[in-house]
Amino acid sequence: MAAPLPPGFSEEQFRAACRELDQPAPATGGPWQLLVDSMGVRIYRLYDEQSGLYEYKIFGGLADCPPKLCADVYMDLDFRKQWDQYVKELYEKTYDGEKVIYWEVKYPFPLSNRDYVYIRECREMDVDGRKIWVVLAQSVSVPQCPEKPGVIRVKSYKQSLAIESDGKTGSKVYMYYFDNPGGMIPSWLVNWAAKSGVPTFLKDMQKACRNYSKST
């Protein structure tokens, strides 16, 4: 059962995401394993024994996409529907004074779609003169958003994203991701999503950043 609506995110959670941009790669042989290293994207995963699932850390870059543009594109839900082919439904609503996002994701046949109910917050941080945009998100339980028949509710979802300039015209990006998709998902699909889904998402987002100025 997800907790009732939390009061949002702490300053420390935002700072922790900023610090990840400066972390060296996780140690070889340590708990974080390197899963993918291609096209400038490195993906690490950590096995969580309690759930039998993985947490992911992603380090990459988006050429020619300045950090503020990346953050704007990432936060723009209506635009996301145009460029993310896996979005079935996506909107923001206010419940009890809190803004909450509902997101239904298309899954390949014969699997059921998954949906998420979560809060998120974007902040522009100043870290010793560096500008870093941080987005935090986590699932919440909202009685006004009941589960739908045929769609599996993801009750445990956490994400953090930190974006700063790469010193040129693009961005350096760090992302942490965990979700428990529930149901029986074959391990090949989980691995496929991590290995090709994430780099594809970053490529799509890069394209979306280039088209964003045209659409606004």
PDB file of C-alpha atoms in Angstrom:
ATOM      1  CA  MET A   1       0.000   0.000   0.000  1.00  0.00           C
ATOM      2  CA  ALA A   2       1.563   3.301  -1.020  1.00  0.00           C
ATOM      3  CA  ALA A   3       1.733   5.949   1.674  1.00  0.00           C
ATOM      4  CA  PRO A   4      -0.747   8.844   1.750  1.00  0.00           C
ATOM      5  CA  LEU A   5       0.347  11.944  -0.113  1.00  0.00           C
ATOM      6  CA  PRO A   6       3.730  12.907   1.322  1.00  0.00           C
ATOM      7  CA  PRO A   7       4.609  16.570   1.837  1.00  0.00           C
ATOM      8  CA  GLY A   8       6.863  16.496  -1.215  1.00  0.00           C
ATOM      9  CA  PHE A   9      10.606  15.987  -1.386  1.00  0.00           C
ATOM     10  CA  SER A  10      13.360  17.078   0.968  1.00  0.00           C
ATOM     11  CA  GLU A  11      16.204  19.443   0.117  1.00  0.00           C
ATOM     12  CA  GLU A  12      18.600  16.548   0.788  1.00  0.00           C
ATOM     13  CA  GLN A  13      16.936  14.406  -1.908  1.00  0.00           C
ATOM     14  CA  PHE A  14      17.563  17.178  -4.459  1.00  0.00           C
ATOM     15  CA  ARG A  15      21.178  17.613  -3.278  1.00  0.00           C
ATOM     16  CA  ALA A  16      21.816  13.853  -3.441  1.00  0.00           C
ATOM     17  CA  ALA A  17      20.742  13.799  -7.110  1.00  0.00           C
ATOM     18  CA  CYS A  18      23.147  16.695  -7.856  1.00  0.00           C
ATOM     19  CA  ARG A  19      26.040  14.831  -6.215  1.00  0.00           C
ATOM     20  CA  GLU A  20      25.536  11.837  -8.509  1.00  0.00           C
ATOM     21  CA  LEU A  21      26.677  13.906 -11.504  1.00  0.00           C
ATOM     22  CA  ASP A  22      30.166  13.992  -9.946  1.00  0.00           C
ATOM     23  CA  GLN A  23      30.334  10.373  -8.853  1.00  0.00           C
ATOM     24  CA  PRO A  24      32.951   8.209 -10.485  1.00  0.00           C
ATOM     25  CA  ALA A  25      31.639   5.000 -12.035  1.00  0.00           C
ATOM     26  CA  PRO A  26      30.537   2.440  -9.429  1.00  0.00           C
ATOM     27  CA  ALA A  27      33.432   0.123  -8.503  1.00  0.00           C
ATOM     28  CA  THR A  28      33.886  -3.026 -10.579  1.00  0.00           C
ATOM     29  CA  GLY A  29      32.927  -6.046  -8.527  1.00  0.00           C
ATOM     30  CA  GLY A  30      30.793  -3.860  -6.249  1.00  0.00           C
ATOM     31  CA  PRO A  31      27.046  -4.231  -5.836  1.00  0.00           C
ATOM     32  CA  TRP A  32      26.280  -2.037  -8.896  1.00  0.00           C
ATOM     33  CA  GLN A  33      26.857  -3.951 -12.163  1.00  0.00           C
ATOM     34  CA  LEU A  34      27.512  -2.304 -15.512  1.00  0.00           C
ATOM     35  CA  LEU A  35      24.692  -3.415 -17.809  1.00  0.00           C
ATOM     36  CA  VAL A  36      25.154  -1.223 -20.895  1.00  0.00           C
ATOM     37  CA  ASP A  37      27.941   0.994 -22.162  1.00  0.00           C
ATOM     38  CA  SER A  38      27.083   2.219 -25.638  1.00  0.00           C
ATOM     39  CA  MET A  39      26.338   5.430 -27.547  1.00  0.00           C
ATOM     40  CA  GLY A  40      27.615   7.478 -24.635  1.00  0.00           C
ATOM     41  CA  VAL A  41      25.133   5.913 -22.208  1.00  0.00           C
ATOM     42  CA  ARG A  42      26.207   3.862 -19.186  1.00  0.00           C
ATOM     43  CA  ILE A  43      23.558   1.916 -17.292  1.00  0.00           C
ATOM     44  CA  TYR A  44      24.248   0.263 -13.951  1.00  0.00           C
ATOM     45  CA  ARG A  45      21.905  -1.963 -12.013  1.00  0.00           C
ATOM     46  CA  LEU A  46      21.687  -3.078  -8.405  1.00  0.00           C
ATOM     47  CA  TYR A  47      19.813  -6.209  -7.389  1.00  0.00           C
ATOM     48  CA  ASP A  48      17.279  -5.700  -4.616  1.00  0.00           C
ATOM     49  CA  GLU A  49      16.889  -8.996  -2.768  1.00  0.00           C
ATOM     50  CA  GLN A  50      13.701  -8.014  -1.033  1.00  0.00           C
ATOM     51  CA  SER A  51      11.758  -7.483  -4.264  1.00  0.00           C
ATOM     52  CA  GLY A  52      13.889  -9.575  -6.641  1.00  0.00           C
ATOM     53  CA  LEU A  53      14.030  -6.500  -8.891  1.00  0.00           C
ATOM     54  CA  TYR A  54      16.744  -4.112  -9.979  1.00  0.00           C
ATOM     55  CA  GLU A  55      17.380  -0.448  -9.290  1.00  0.00           C
ATOM     56  CA  TYR A  56      19.036   1.428 -12.150  1.00  0.00           C
ATOM     57  CA  LYS A  57      21.451   4.332 -12.476  1.00  0.00           C
ATOM     58  CA  ILE A  58      21.916   5.861 -15.895  1.00  0.00           C
ATOM     59  CA  PHE A  59      24.663   8.288 -16.919  1.00  0.00           C
ATOM     60  CA  GLY A  60      24.586   9.840 -20.342  1.00  0.00           C
ATOM     61  CA  GLY A  61      24.529  12.975 -22.389  1.00  0.00           C
ATOM     62  CA  LEU A  62      22.195  14.752 -24.747  1.00  0.00           C
ATOM     63  CA  ALA A  63      24.127  16.576 -27.447  1.00  0.00           C
ATOM     64  CA  ASP A  64      22.750  19.943 -28.588  1.00  0.00           C
ATOM     65  CA  CYS A  65      20.085  19.934 -25.854  1.00  0.00           C
ATOM     66  CA  PRO A  66      20.773  22.601 -23.227  1.00  0.00           C
ATOM     67  CA  PRO A  67      19.772  21.585 -19.675  1.00  0.00           C
ATOM     68  CA  LYS A  68      16.876  24.021 -19.272  1.00  0.00           C
ATOM     69  CA  LEU A  69      15.363  22.778 -22.549  1.00  0.00           C
ATOM     70  CA  CYS A  70      15.788  19.152 -21.407  1.00  0.00           C
ATOM     71  CA  ALA A  71      14.033  19.906 -18.127  1.00  0.00           C
ATOM     72  CA  ASP A  72      11.206  21.776 -19.902  1.00  0.00           C
ATOM     73  CA  VAL A  73      10.679  18.923 -22.374  1.00  0.00           C
ATOM     74  CA  TYR A  74      10.777  16.338 -19.600  1.00  0.00           C
ATOM     75  CA  MET A  75       8.203  18.236 -17.525  1.00  0.00           C
ATOM     76  CA  ASP A  76       5.825  18.954 -20.423  1.00  0.00           C
ATOM     77  CA  LEU A  77       3.228  16.180 -20.224  1.00  0.00           C
ATOM     78  CA  ASP A  78       1.189  17.252 -23.248  1.00  0.00           C
ATOM     79  CA  PHE A  79       4.268  17.296 -25.433  1.00  0.00           C
ATOM     80  CA  ARG A  80       5.340  13.891 -24.040  1.00  0.00           C
ATOM     81  CA  LYS A  81       2.178  12.394 -25.523  1.00  0.00           C
ATOM     82  CA  GLN A  82       3.385  13.495 -28.961  1.00  0.00           C
ATOM     83  CA  TRP A  83       6.854  11.945 -28.856  1.00  0.00           C
ATOM     84  CA  ASP A  84       6.660   8.988 -26.456  1.00  0.00           C
ATOM     85  CA  GLN A  85       4.998   6.099 -28.298  1.00  0.00           C
ATOM     86  CA  TYR A  86       4.426   4.146 -25.058  1.00  0.00           C
ATOM     87  CA  VAL A  87       2.089   6.701 -23.480  1.00  0.00           C
ATOM     88  CA  LYS A  88      -1.530   5.548 -23.494  1.00  0.00           C
ATOM     89  CA  GLU A  89      -2.832   8.218 -21.103  1.00  0.00           C
ATOM     90  CA  LEU A  90      -1.075  11.006 -19.205  1.00  0.00           C
ATOM     91  CA  TYR A  91      -2.429  13.949 -17.258  1.00  0.00           C
ATOM     92  CA  GLU A  92      -2.028  15.980 -14.088  1.00  0.00           C
ATOM     93  CA  LYS A  93      -4.805  16.582 -11.567  1.00  0.00           C
ATOM     94  CA  THR A  94      -5.021  18.232  -8.179  1.00  0.00           C
ATOM     95  CA  TYR A  95      -6.279  16.120  -5.280  1.00  0.00           C
ATOM     96  CA  ASP A  96      -6.454  17.582  -1.755  1.00  0.00           C
ATOM     97  CA  GLY A  97      -4.343  20.515  -2.922  1.00  0.00           C
ATOM     98  CA  GLU A  98      -1.549  18.252  -4.240  1.00  0.00           C
ATOM     99  CA  LYS A  99      -0.727  17.944  -7.930  1.00  0.00           C
ATOM    100  CA  VAL A 100      -0.705  14.289  -8.911  1.00  0.00           C
ATOM    101  CA  ILE A 101       0.179  12.704 -12.259  1.00  0.00           C
ATOM    102  CA  TYR A 102      -1.641   9.740 -13.783  1.00  0.00           C
ATOM    103  CA  TRP A 103       0.284   7.812 -16.453  1.00  0.00           C
ATOM    104  CA  GLU A 104      -0.722   4.668 -18.313  1.00  0.00           C
ATOM    105  CA  VAL A 105       2.040   2.883 -20.246  1.00  0.00           C
ATOM    106  CA  LYS A 106       1.462   0.574 -23.203  1.00  0.00           C
ATOM    107  CA  TYR A 107       2.991  -2.871 -22.770  1.00  0.00           C
ATOM    108  CA  PRO A 108       3.534  -5.341 -25.614  1.00  0.00           C
ATOM    109  CA  PHE A 109       0.846  -7.969 -26.194  1.00  0.00           C
ATOM    110  CA  PRO A 110      -0.038 -10.249 -24.351  1.00  0.00           C
ATOM    111  CA  LEU A 111       1.002  -8.283 -21.233  1.00  0.00           C
ATOM    112  CA  SER A 112      -1.374  -5.922 -19.446  1.00  0.00           C
ATOM    113  CA  ASN A 113      -0.674  -2.199 -19.559  1.00  0.00           C
ATOM    114  CA  ARG A 114       0.732  -0.636 -16.386  1.00  0.00           C
ATOM    115  CA  ASP A 115      -0.330   2.615 -14.786  1.00  0.00           C
ATOM    116  CA  TYR A 116       1.290   4.972 -12.299  1.00  0.00           C
ATOM    117  CA  VAL A 117      -0.013   7.601  -9.901  1.00  0.00           C
ATOM    118  CA  TYR A 118       2.801   9.803  -8.673  1.00  0.00           C
ATOM    119  CA  ILE A 119       3.976  13.215  -7.529  1.00  0.00           C
ATOM    120  CA  ARG A 120       6.973  15.009  -8.968  1.00  0.00           C
ATOM    121  CA  GLU A 121       8.859  18.241  -8.516  1.00  0.00           C
ATOM    122  CA  CYS A 122      11.432  20.086 -10.606  1.00  0.00           C
ATOM    123  CA  ARG A 123      13.960  22.468  -9.056  1.00  0.00           C
ATOM    124  CA  GLU A 124      16.736  24.544 -10.478  1.00  0.00           C
ATOM    125  CA  MET A 125      19.621  24.089  -8.041  1.00  0.00           C
ATOM    126  CA  ASP A 126      22.686  26.255  -7.608  1.00  0.00           C
ATOM    127  CA  VAL A 127      25.607  24.083  -6.514  1.00  0.00           C
ATOM    128  CA  ASP A 128      28.761  26.178  -6.053  1.00  0.00           C
ATOM    129  CA  GLY A 129      27.850  28.288  -9.051  1.00  0.00           C
ATOM    130  CA  ARG A 130      26.793  25.326 -11.202  1.00  0.00           C
ATOM    131  CA  LYS A 131      23.217  25.265 -12.404  1.00  0.00           C
ATOM    132  CA  ILE A 132      21.645  21.825 -12.098  1.00  0.00           C
ATOM    133  CA  TRP A 133      18.022  20.970 -12.875  1.00  0.00           C
ATOM    134  CA  VAL A 134      16.676  18.160 -10.714  1.00  0.00           C
ATOM    135  CA  VAL A 135      13.382  16.310 -11.154  1.00  0.00           C
ATOM    136  CA  LEU A 136      12.180  13.907  -8.451  1.00  0.00           C
ATOM    137  CA  ALA A 137       9.179  11.585  -8.729  1.00  0.00           C
ATOM    138  CA  GLN A 138       7.608   8.906  -6.555  1.00  0.00           C
ATOM    139  CA  SER A 139       4.424   6.885  -6.508  1.00  0.00           C
ATOM    140  CA  VAL A 140       1.604   7.805  -4.134  1.00  0.00           C
ATOM    141  CA  SER A 141      -1.712   6.262  -3.251  1.00  0.00           C
ATOM    142  CA  VAL A 142      -4.737   8.396  -4.130  1.00  0.00           C
ATOM    143  CA  PRO A 143      -8.192   6.977  -3.405  1.00  0.00           C
ATOM    144  CA  GLN A 144      -9.675   9.223  -6.132  1.00  0.00           C
ATOM    145  CA  CYS A 145      -7.540   7.321  -8.699  1.00  0.00           C
ATOM    146  CA  PRO A 146      -8.771   3.740  -8.314  1.00  0.00           C
ATOM    147  CA  GLU A 147      -7.217   0.899 -10.289  1.00  0.00           C
ATOM    148  CA  LYS A 148      -8.756   0.128 -13.661  1.00  0.00           C
ATOM    149  CA  PRO A 149      -9.779  -3.356 -14.773  1.00  0.00           C
ATOM    150  CA  GLY A 150      -7.173  -4.914 -17.056  1.00  0.00           C
ATOM    151  CA  VAL A 151      -4.438  -2.444 -16.085  1.00  0.00           C
ATOM    152  CA  ILE A 152      -1.865  -3.253 -13.403  1.00  0.00           C
ATOM    153  CA  ARG A 153      -1.094  -0.429 -10.965  1.00  0.00           C
ATOM    154  CA  VAL A 154       2.601   0.109 -10.250  1.00  0.00           C
ATOM    155  CA  LYS A 155       2.625   0.792  -6.519  1.00  0.00           C
ATOM    156  CA  SER A 156       6.332   1.287  -6.062  1.00  0.00           C
ATOM    157  CA  TYR A 157       8.027   3.803  -8.378  1.00  0.00           C
ATOM    158  CA  LYS A 158      10.905   6.188  -7.717  1.00  0.00           C
ATOM    159  CA  GLN A 159      12.885   8.315 -10.093  1.00  0.00           C
ATOM    160  CA  SER A 160      15.391  11.113  -9.891  1.00  0.00           C
ATOM    161  CA  LEU A 161      16.933  13.048 -12.728  1.00  0.00           C
ATOM    162  CA  ALA A 162      19.758  15.613 -12.657  1.00  0.00           C
ATOM    163  CA  ILE A 163      20.741  17.630 -15.723  1.00  0.00           C
ATOM    164  CA  GLU A 164      23.533  20.163 -16.174  1.00  0.00           C
ATOM    165  CA  SER A 165      25.447  21.686 -19.049  1.00  0.00           C
ATOM    166  CA  ASP A 166      28.162  19.524 -20.591  1.00  0.00           C
ATOM    167  CA  GLY A 167      30.250  22.670 -21.076  1.00  0.00           C
ATOM    168  CA  LYS A 168      29.276  22.797 -24.746  1.00  0.00           C
ATOM    169  CA  THR A 169      25.785  23.027 -26.265  1.00  0.00           C
ATOM    170  CA  GLY A 170      24.411  19.890 -24.668  1.00  0.00           C
ATOM    171  CA  SER A 171      23.649  18.334 -21.306  1.00  0.00           C
ATOM    172  CA  LYS A 172      25.098  15.823 -18.922  1.00  0.00           C
ATOM    173  CA  VAL A 173      22.341  13.636 -17.487  1.00  0.00           C
ATOM    174  CA  TYR A 174      22.068  11.349 -14.475  1.00  0.00           C
ATOM    175  CA  MET A 175      18.953   9.276 -13.814  1.00  0.00           C
ATOM    176  CA  TYR A 176      18.022   6.873 -11.021  1.00  0.00           C
ATOM    177  CA  TYR A 177      15.062   4.584 -11.618  1.00  0.00           C
ATOM    178  CA  PHE A 178      13.190   1.895  -9.748  1.00  0.00           C
ATOM    179  CA  ASP A 179       9.751   0.467 -10.246  1.00  0.00           C
ATOM    180  CA  ASN A 180       7.978  -2.721  -9.361  1.00  0.00           C
ATOM    181  CA  PRO A 181       5.831  -3.473 -12.415  1.00  0.00           C
ATOM    182  CA  GLY A 182       3.864  -6.182 -10.597  1.00  0.00           C
ATOM    183  CA  GLY A 183       2.383  -9.211 -12.307  1.00  0.00           C
ATOM    184  CA  MET A 184       4.501 -11.733 -14.134  1.00  0.00           C
ATOM    185  CA  ILE A 185       6.861  -9.952 -16.489  1.00  0.00           C
ATOM    186  CA  PRO A 186       9.325 -12.178 -18.324  1.00  0.00           C
ATOM    187  CA  SER A 187      12.942 -11.372 -17.485  1.00  0.00           C
ATOM    188  CA  TRP A 188      13.787 -10.916 -21.183  1.00  0.00           C
ATOM    189  CA  LEU A 189      11.377  -7.977 -21.291  1.00  0.00           C
ATOM    190  CA  VAL A 190      12.833  -6.418 -18.147  1.00  0.00           C
ATOM    191  CA  ASN A 191      16.325  -6.733 -19.645  1.00  0.00           C
ATOM    192  CA  TRP A 192      15.189  -5.447 -23.023  1.00  0.00           C
ATOM    193  CA  ALA A 193      13.566  -2.406 -21.414  1.00  0.00           C
ATOM    194  CA  ALA A 194      16.734  -1.600 -19.494  1.00  0.00           C
ATOM    195  CA  LYS A 195      19.169  -2.285 -22.324  1.00  0.00           C
ATOM    196  CA  SER A 196      17.403  -0.821 -25.318  1.00  0.00           C
ATOM    197  CA  GLY A 197      14.431   1.007 -23.837  1.00  0.00           C
ATOM    198  CA  VAL A 198      16.530   3.549 -21.944  1.00  0.00           C
ATOM    199  CA  PRO A 199      18.944   4.495 -24.754  1.00  0.00           C
ATOM    200  CA  THR A 200      15.956   4.679 -27.124  1.00  0.00           C
ATOM    201  CA  PHE A 201      14.157   6.933 -24.641  1.00  0.00           C
ATOM    202  CA  LEU A 202      17.187   9.248 -24.487  1.00  0.00           C
ATOM    203  CA  LYS A 203      17.381   9.324 -28.297  1.00  0.00           C
ATOM    204  CA  ASP A 204      13.658  10.088 -28.528  1.00  0.00           C
ATOM    205  CA  MET A 205      14.063  12.792 -25.918  1.00  0.00           C
ATOM    206  CA  GLN A 206      16.953  14.312 -27.868  1.00  0.00           C
ATOM    207  CA  LYS A 207      14.747  14.439 -30.956  1.00  0.00           C
ATOM    208  CA  ALA A 208      11.908  15.868 -28.844  1.00  0.00           C
ATOM    209  CA  CYS A 209      14.207  18.649 -27.586  1.00  0.00           C
ATOM    210  CA  ARG A 210      15.034  19.585 -31.174  1.00  0.00           C
ATOM    211  CA  ASN A 211      11.364  19.712 -32.116  1.00  0.00           C
ATOM    212  CA  TYR A 212      10.248  21.465 -28.954  1.00  0.00           C
ATOM    213  CA  SER A 213      11.038  24.970 -30.051  1.00  0.00           C
ATOM    214  CA  LYS A 214       8.992  24.373 -33.193  1.00  0.00           C
ATOM    215  CA  SER A 215       5.966  23.159 -31.267  1.00  0.00           C
ATOM    216  CA  THR A 216       5.824  25.908 -28.603  1.00  0.00           C
TER     217      THR A 216
END
